[in-house]
Every structure is written in C-alpha cells, then in structure tokens.
C-alpha cells in the first residue's frame, strides 16, 4: 500500500477521488483542503502528493518546496485547470515531478503514481493557436511578476480589469 496525500479546495472532488483511489487496493489516501493543514500533520515519508494549483486565493506553486521537505514524496503532481508552459516549468523547477491538466482520467492518474511510462501515449505536436500563444505569454508575464495582476497588466500594456477577464476564462487549449 502506498500513502497518497490529496490537497484540493474542492471537497466533492477530494471525496470521490479518495474513494476511487482506495478502491484500487494500491493506495491509502489522506485529504486536505489547504496546505497549512497538510503541513500541520507530523512529518512522514509519503509515496505521492496530488496538489491543486489554485487553492482558494493561494497558489499551490508556493507550497511545493515545503511539501517536498515535509513529506519527501516520490511523486508530487501539480494538478490544474489553467495550464500554461510557464507554470509547468515553474512547478518542475520548484520540485514537482509531474504536471497534469484537468480533467484527468482516473487511469492516467493511477498510472502516474505507479511510475508507468507514458512515452507511447504522447499525441503528436500541433501548432498553438493565437489564443494559446496569448495565454502562454500572459501567464509567463504573470509568473515573472509573482502573480501581481496590476504589475502584469502594466507590463502587458493593458487595463487591469481586461487582464482579470482574460484570466477568468478557461485555458484556450480546452476549447
């Protein structure tokens, strides 16, 4: 049995995923709705952590180093509904071992925690649409300004509210 920790602010998602993962017979699962609760638990070696990137008003990116230090997981997988190349690179730079975009299939998630190679599952690359290029650029600049919307809007030469509206939309890769 491998111990997994799930950190997400969506209680319904946590409940369903915890039940499904435990039904595999491979995992014991502990869930938290925020990082502070997870870090308040006694330190232990953990097989894997599934960390949502957006936890209420906080960024899961800021918690990767602390979680790795506290639990020493074999896998720390960042899960997000708002993927970008900039956040992927930053998550890996901070210590995540994988980065998955929602929605993710249950089998894929289990395979990632079981070290199954995905080299044969990689779809062929296709050019990014103009909307995807814009999305990537906005997130790269946002990351460079530590998530500060006003500073990012100024750097991009756009109004802060316009930037906020763009960020509230779903990732163009899902359209």
GROMACS .gro file of N, CA, C and O in nm, residues 50-134:
model
  340
   50UNK      N    1  -0.084   1.486  -0.458
   50UNK     CA    2  -0.155   1.548  -0.569
   50UNK      C    3  -0.197   1.685  -0.519
   50UNK      O    4  -0.277   1.697  -0.426
   51UNK      N    5  -0.140   1.790  -0.578
   51UNK     CA    6  -0.159   1.927  -0.530
   51UNK      C    7  -0.227   2.012  -0.636
   51UNK      O    8  -0.177   2.024  -0.749
   52UNK      N    9  -0.341   2.069  -0.600
   52UNK     CA   10  -0.411   2.159  -0.692
   52UNK      C   11  -0.335   2.290  -0.699
   52UNK      O   12  -0.282   2.337  -0.599
   53UNK      N   13  -0.329   2.349  -0.818
   53UNK     CA   14  -0.253   2.473  -0.832
   53UNK      C   15  -0.328   2.592  -0.773
   53UNK      O   16  -0.266   2.681  -0.716
   54UNK      N   17  -0.459   2.595  -0.783
   54UNK     CA   18  -0.535   2.707  -0.730
   54UNK      C   19  -0.614   2.661  -0.608
   54UNK      O   20  -0.712   2.588  -0.621
   55UNK      N   21  -0.569   2.701  -0.491
   55UNK     CA   22  -0.632   2.664  -0.366
   55UNK      C   23  -0.696   2.788  -0.305
   55UNK      O   24  -0.633   2.858  -0.227
   56UNK      N   25  -0.820   2.814  -0.343
   56UNK     CA   26  -0.884   2.937  -0.298
   56UNK      C   27  -0.809   3.055  -0.356
   56UNK      O   28  -0.793   3.068  -0.475
   57UNK      N   29  -0.756   3.139  -0.270
   57UNK     CA   30  -0.679   3.255  -0.315
   57UNK      C   31  -0.530   3.230  -0.319
   57UNK      O   32  -0.452   3.321  -0.345
   58UNK      N   33  -0.487   3.108  -0.291
   58UNK     CA   34  -0.345   3.077  -0.285
   58UNK      C   35  -0.301   2.998  -0.408
   58UNK      O   36  -0.381   2.933  -0.473
   59UNK      N   37  -0.172   3.001  -0.434
   59UNK     CA   38  -0.115   2.923  -0.542
   59UNK      C   39  -0.045   2.801  -0.484
   59UNK      O   40   0.038   2.813  -0.394
   60UNK      N   41  -0.078   2.685  -0.537
   60UNK     CA   42  -0.011   2.562  -0.494
   60UNK      C   43   0.137   2.565  -0.527
   60UNK      O   44   0.217   2.495  -0.463
   61UNK      N   45   0.178   2.643  -0.627
   61UNK     CA   46   0.319   2.654  -0.662
   61UNK      C   47   0.403   2.695  -0.541
   61UNK      O   48   0.515   2.646  -0.523
   62UNK      N   49   0.349   2.785  -0.460
   62UNK     CA   50   0.423   2.835  -0.344
   62UNK      C   51   0.442   2.730  -0.235
   62UNK      O   52   0.520   2.752  -0.143
   63UNK      N   53   0.373   2.618  -0.245
   63UNK     CA   54   0.378   2.516  -0.140
   63UNK      C   55   0.464   2.395  -0.176
   63UNK      O   56   0.486   2.308  -0.093
   64UNK      N   57   0.510   2.388  -0.299
   64UNK     CA   58   0.582   2.269  -0.345
   64UNK      C   59   0.706   2.241  -0.260
   64UNK      O   60   0.727   2.128  -0.215
   65UNK      N   61   0.789   2.341  -0.237
   65UNK     CA   62   0.914   2.321  -0.162
   65UNK      C   63   0.884   2.273  -0.020
   65UNK      O   64   0.945   2.177   0.028
   66UNK      N   65   0.788   2.337   0.047
   66UNK     CA   66   0.755   2.299   0.186
   66UNK      C   67   0.700   2.157   0.192
   66UNK      O   68   0.736   2.080   0.282
   67UNK      N   69   0.613   2.120   0.097
   67UNK     CA   70   0.557   1.984   0.097
   67UNK      C   71   0.665   1.880   0.069
   67UNK      O   72   0.668   1.774   0.131
   68UNK      N   73   0.754   1.909  -0.026
   68UNK     CA   74   0.864   1.816  -0.055
   68UNK      C   75   0.953   1.797   0.067
   68UNK      O   76   0.994   1.685   0.098
   69UNK      N   77   0.981   1.905   0.136
   69UNK     CA   78   1.066   1.898   0.254
   69UNK      C   79   0.999   1.821   0.368
   69UNK      O   80   1.061   1.740   0.435
   70UNK      N   81   0.871   1.846   0.388
   70UNK     CA   82   0.797   1.786   0.499
   70UNK      C   83   0.768   1.637   0.477
   70UNK      O   84   0.783   1.557   0.568
   71UNK      N   85   0.726   1.600   0.356
   71UNK     CA   86   0.681   1.462   0.330
   71UNK      C   87   0.778   1.378   0.249
   71UNK      O   88   0.764   1.256   0.244
   72UNK      N   89   0.872   1.439   0.178
   72UNK     CA   90   0.967   1.368   0.094
   72UNK      C   91   0.898   1.268   0.000
   72UNK      O   92   0.931   1.150  -0.002
   73UNK      N   93   0.801   1.315  -0.079
   73UNK     CA   94   0.726   1.222  -0.165
   73UNK      C   95   0.808   1.174  -0.284
   73UNK      O   96   0.896   1.245  -0.333
   74UNK      N   97   0.778   1.054  -0.330
   74UNK     CA   98   0.836   1.004  -0.454
   74UNK      C   99   0.779   1.083  -0.570
   74UNK      O  100   0.849   1.114  -0.667
   75UNK      N  101   0.650   1.116  -0.563
   75UNK     CA  102   0.582   1.192  -0.667
   75UNK      C  103   0.513   1.312  -0.603
   75UNK      O  104   0.446   1.298  -0.502
   76UNK      N  105   0.530   1.429  -0.664
   76UNK     CA  106   0.450   1.545  -0.628
   76UNK      C  107   0.393   1.595  -0.761
   76UNK      O  108   0.466   1.648  -0.844
   77UNK      N  109   0.265   1.570  -0.778
   77UNK     CA  110   0.198   1.603  -0.904
   77UNK      C  111   0.115   1.729  -0.887
   77UNK      O  112   0.028   1.735  -0.801
   78UNK      N  113   0.142   1.829  -0.971
   78UNK     CA  114   0.064   1.952  -0.973
   78UNK      C  115  -0.054   1.930  -1.065
   78UNK      O  116  -0.038   1.883  -1.178
   79UNK      N  117  -0.174   1.961  -1.017
   79UNK     CA  118  -0.297   1.944  -1.093
   79UNK      C  119  -0.360   2.081  -1.115
   79UNK      O  120  -0.371   2.158  -1.021
   80UNK      N  121  -0.395   2.112  -1.240
   80UNK     CA  122  -0.452   2.243  -1.267
   80UNK      C  123  -0.552   2.241  -1.380
   80UNK      O  124  -0.543   2.158  -1.470
   81UNK      N  125  -0.645   2.331  -1.373
   81UNK     CA  126  -0.739   2.351  -1.482
   81UNK      C  127  -0.694   2.466  -1.571
   81UNK      O  128  -0.757   2.497  -1.671
   82UNK      N  129  -0.586   2.534  -1.534
   82UNK     CA  130  -0.536   2.651  -1.605
   82UNK      C  131  -0.390   2.631  -1.642
   82UNK      O  132  -0.302   2.703  -1.594
   83UNK      N  133  -0.363   2.536  -1.726
   83UNK     CA  134  -0.226   2.501  -1.761
   83UNK      C  135  -0.162   2.605  -1.852
   83UNK      O  136  -0.228   2.665  -1.935
   84UNK      N  137  -0.033   2.624  -1.832
   84UNK     CA  138   0.047   2.706  -1.922
   84UNK      C  139   0.189   2.652  -1.916
   84UNK      O  140   0.229   2.586  -1.819
   85UNK      N  141   0.265   2.681  -2.017
   85UNK     CA  142   0.405   2.636  -2.019
   85UNK      C  143   0.481   2.700  -1.904
   85UNK      O  144   0.560   2.634  -1.836
   86UNK      N  145   0.456   2.828  -1.879
   86UNK     CA  146   0.527   2.899  -1.772
   86UNK      C  147   0.504   2.834  -1.635
   86UNK      O  148   0.598   2.815  -1.558
   87UNK      N  149   0.378   2.800  -1.604
   87UNK     CA  150   0.352   2.739  -1.473
   87UNK      C  151   0.402   2.595  -1.468
   87UNK      O  152   0.444   2.548  -1.362
   88UNK      N  153   0.403   2.526  -1.581
   88UNK     CA  154   0.459   2.391  -1.585
   88UNK      C  155   0.607   2.395  -1.551
   88UNK      O  156   0.655   2.320  -1.466
   89UNK      N  157   0.679   2.483  -1.618
   89UNK     CA  158   0.823   2.496  -1.594
   89UNK      C  159   0.850   2.537  -1.450
   89UNK      O  160   0.938   2.482  -1.384
   90UNK      N  161   0.772   2.632  -1.400
   90UNK     CA  162   0.793   2.679  -1.263
   90UNK      C  163   0.763   2.568  -1.161
   90UNK      O  164   0.836   2.552  -1.063
   91UNK      N  165   0.658   2.490  -1.183
   91UNK     CA  166   0.627   2.379  -1.092
   91UNK      C  167   0.740   2.277  -1.090
   91UNK      O  168   0.781   2.232  -0.982
   92UNK      N  169   0.794   2.244  -1.206
   92UNK     CA  170   0.904   2.148  -1.213
   92UNK      C  171   1.031   2.206  -1.149
   92UNK      O  172   1.104   2.136  -1.080
   93UNK      N  173   1.055   2.334  -1.172
   93UNK     CA  174   1.173   2.399  -1.115
   93UNK      C  175   1.166   2.397  -0.962
   93UNK      O  176   1.267   2.379  -0.895
   94UNK      N  177   1.047   2.410  -0.908
   94UNK     CA  178   1.031   2.413  -0.762
   94UNK      C  179   1.029   2.274  -0.700
   94UNK      O  180   1.031   2.261  -0.579
   95UNK      N  181   1.019   2.168  -0.782
   95UNK     CA  182   1.027   2.034  -0.727
   95UNK      C  183   0.913   1.940  -0.758
   95UNK      O  184   0.912   1.826  -0.710
   96UNK      N  185   0.815   1.983  -0.836
   96UNK     CA  186   0.708   1.890  -0.876
   96UNK      C  187   0.769   1.785  -0.969
   96UNK      O  188   0.861   1.815  -1.046
   97UNK      N  189   0.719   1.664  -0.963
   97UNK     CA  190   0.769   1.559  -1.051
   97UNK      C  191   0.682   1.540  -1.173
   97UNK      O  192   0.722   1.475  -1.269
   98UNK      N  193   0.561   1.599  -1.171
   98UNK     CA  194   0.469   1.586  -1.283
   98UNK      C  195   0.370   1.702  -1.279
   98UNK      O  196   0.354   1.768  -1.176
   99UNK      N  197   0.303   1.723  -1.391
   99UNK     CA  198   0.209   1.835  -1.405
   99UNK      C  199   0.096   1.784  -1.493
   99UNK      O  200   0.119   1.739  -1.605
  100UNK      N  201  -0.026   1.786  -1.440
  100UNK     CA  202  -0.141   1.731  -1.513
  100UNK      C  203  -0.249   1.837  -1.524
  100UNK      O  204  -0.278   1.909  -1.428
  101UNK      N  205  -0.311   1.844  -1.642
  101UNK     CA  206  -0.419   1.937  -1.665
  101UNK      C  207  -0.553   1.868  -1.644
  101UNK      O  208  -0.573   1.757  -1.689
  102UNK      N  209  -0.644   1.936  -1.571
  102UNK     CA  210  -0.780   1.887  -1.553
  102UNK      C  211  -0.853   1.904  -1.684
  102UNK      O  212  -0.829   2.002  -1.755
  103UNK      N  213  -0.946   1.821  -1.719
  103UNK     CA  214  -0.980   1.698  -1.647
  103UNK      C  215  -0.878   1.589  -1.679
  103UNK      O  216  -0.823   1.584  -1.789
  104UNK      N  217  -0.852   1.506  -1.581
  104UNK     CA  218  -0.759   1.395  -1.599
  104UNK      C  219  -0.836   1.265  -1.579
  104UNK      O  220  -0.922   1.255  -1.493
  105UNK      N  221  -0.805   1.168  -1.661
  105UNK     CA  222  -0.868   1.037  -1.647
  105UNK      C  223  -0.815   0.965  -1.525
  105UNK      O  224  -0.697   0.979  -1.488
  106UNK      N  225  -0.901   0.889  -1.461
  106UNK     CA  226  -0.861   0.819  -1.339
  106UNK      C  227  -0.746   0.722  -1.365
  106UNK      O  228  -0.650   0.716  -1.288
  107UNK      N  229  -0.753   0.647  -1.476
  107UNK     CA  230  -0.645   0.550  -1.507
  107UNK      C  231  -0.512   0.620  -1.526
  107UNK      O  232  -0.409   0.571  -1.482
  108UNK      N  233  -0.514   0.735  -1.593
  108UNK     CA  234  -0.389   0.809  -1.613
  108UNK      C  235  -0.330   0.852  -1.480
  108UNK      O  236  -0.209   0.841  -1.458
  109UNK      N  237  -0.414   0.898  -1.389
  109UNK     CA  238  -0.367   0.941  -1.258
  109UNK      C  239  -0.304   0.824  -1.181
  109UNK      O  240  -0.195   0.837  -1.125
  110UNK      N  241  -0.371   0.712  -1.182
  110UNK     CA  242  -0.318   0.593  -1.114
  110UNK      C  243  -0.184   0.552  -1.176
  110UNK      O  244  -0.088   0.522  -1.105
  111UNK      N  245  -0.176   0.555  -1.308
  111UNK     CA  246  -0.051   0.519  -1.376
  111UNK      C  247   0.062   0.614  -1.340
  111UNK      O  248   0.176   0.571  -1.322
  112UNK      N  249   0.032   0.740  -1.328
  112UNK     CA  250   0.136   0.838  -1.292
  112UNK      C  251   0.192   0.808  -1.153
  112UNK      O  252   0.311   0.819  -1.130
  113UNK      N  253   0.104   0.769  -1.061
  113UNK     CA  254   0.150   0.735  -0.926
  113UNK      C  255   0.219   0.599  -0.921
  113UNK      O  256   0.291   0.569  -0.828
  114UNK      N  257   0.197   0.517  -1.022
  114UNK     CA  258   0.260   0.384  -1.025
  114UNK      C  259   0.383   0.378  -1.115
  114UNK      O  260   0.430   0.271  -1.148
  115UNK      N  261   0.433   0.494  -1.159
  115UNK     CA  262   0.555   0.502  -1.242
  115UNK      C  263   0.542   0.437  -1.378
  115UNK      O  264   0.639   0.387  -1.432
  116UNK      N  265   0.423   0.433  -1.436
  116UNK     CA  266   0.407   0.375  -1.568
  116UNK      C  267   0.447   0.479  -1.672
  116UNK      O  268   0.403   0.594  -1.666
  117UNK      N  269   0.530   0.440  -1.766
  117UNK     CA  270   0.577   0.531  -1.869
  117UNK      C  271   0.464   0.570  -1.963
  117UNK      O  272   0.380   0.489  -1.998
  118UNK      N  273   0.467   0.695  -2.009
  118UNK     CA  274   0.364   0.745  -2.099
  118UNK      C  275   0.420   0.782  -2.235
  118UNK      O  276   0.355   0.850  -2.312
  119UNK      N  277   0.542   0.741  -2.264
  119UNK     CA  278   0.607   0.783  -2.389
  119UNK      C  279   0.524   0.746  -2.511
  119UNK      O  280   0.517   0.821  -2.607
  120UNK      N  281   0.457   0.633  -2.507
  120UNK     CA  282   0.379   0.589  -2.623
  120UNK      C  283   0.244   0.658  -2.632
  120UNK      O  284   0.176   0.651  -2.732
  121UNK      N  285   0.202   0.730  -2.526
  121UNK     CA  286   0.073   0.798  -2.524
  121UNK      C  287   0.079   0.944  -2.567
  121UNK      O  288  -0.021   1.011  -2.571
  122UNK      N  289   0.199   0.995  -2.597
  122UNK     CA  290   0.213   1.136  -2.627
  122UNK      C  291   0.154   1.166  -2.765
  122UNK      O  292   0.194   1.107  -2.864
  123UNK      N  293   0.056   1.258  -2.771
  123UNK     CA  294  -0.003   1.291  -2.900
  123UNK      C  295   0.096   1.373  -2.982
  123UNK      O  296   0.182   1.440  -2.927
  124UNK      N  297   0.084   1.370  -3.115
  124UNK     CA  298   0.174   1.448  -3.197
  124UNK      C  299   0.155   1.598  -3.170
  124UNK      O  300   0.043   1.643  -3.145
  125UNK      N  301   0.264   1.671  -3.176
  125UNK     CA  302   0.257   1.815  -3.150
  125UNK      C  303   0.188   1.886  -3.266
  125UNK      O  304   0.205   1.850  -3.381
  126UNK      N  305   0.109   1.987  -3.231
  126UNK     CA  306   0.046   2.069  -3.334
  126UNK      C  307   0.071   2.214  -3.297
  126UNK      O  308   0.088   2.247  -3.179
  127UNK      N  309   0.071   2.303  -3.395
  127UNK     CA  310   0.099   2.444  -3.365
  127UNK      C  311  -0.006   2.503  -3.271
  127UNK      O  312  -0.122   2.464  -3.274
  128UNK      N  313   0.039   2.597  -3.188
  128UNK     CA  314  -0.053   2.663  -3.096
  128UNK      C  315  -0.137   2.765  -3.173
  128UNK      O  316  -0.089   2.828  -3.266
  129UNK      N  317  -0.260   2.781  -3.130
  129UNK     CA  318  -0.347   2.883  -3.187
  129UNK      C  319  -0.305   3.019  -3.134
  129UNK      O  320  -0.235   3.027  -3.032
  130UNK      N  321  -0.347   3.127  -3.198
  130UNK     CA  322  -0.315   3.260  -3.145
  130UNK      C  323  -0.364   3.279  -3.000
  130UNK      O  324  -0.296   3.342  -2.919
  131UNK      N  325  -0.480   3.223  -2.967
  131UNK     CA  326  -0.531   3.234  -2.830
  131UNK      C  327  -0.440   3.161  -2.732
  131UNK      O  328  -0.417   3.209  -2.620
  132UNK      N  329  -0.386   3.046  -2.772
  132UNK     CA  330  -0.295   2.973  -2.685
  132UNK      C  331  -0.164   3.049  -2.666
  132UNK      O  332  -0.109   3.053  -2.556
  133UNK      N  333  -0.113   3.111  -2.772
  133UNK     CA  334   0.010   3.189  -2.763
  133UNK      C  335  -0.011   3.306  -2.666
  133UNK      O  336   0.073   3.333  -2.579
  134UNK      N  337  -0.126   3.374  -2.677
  134UNK     CA  338  -0.156   3.484  -2.587
  134UNK      C  339  -0.164   3.435  -2.442
  134UNK      O  340  -0.110   3.495  -2.350
   0.00000   0.00000   0.00000
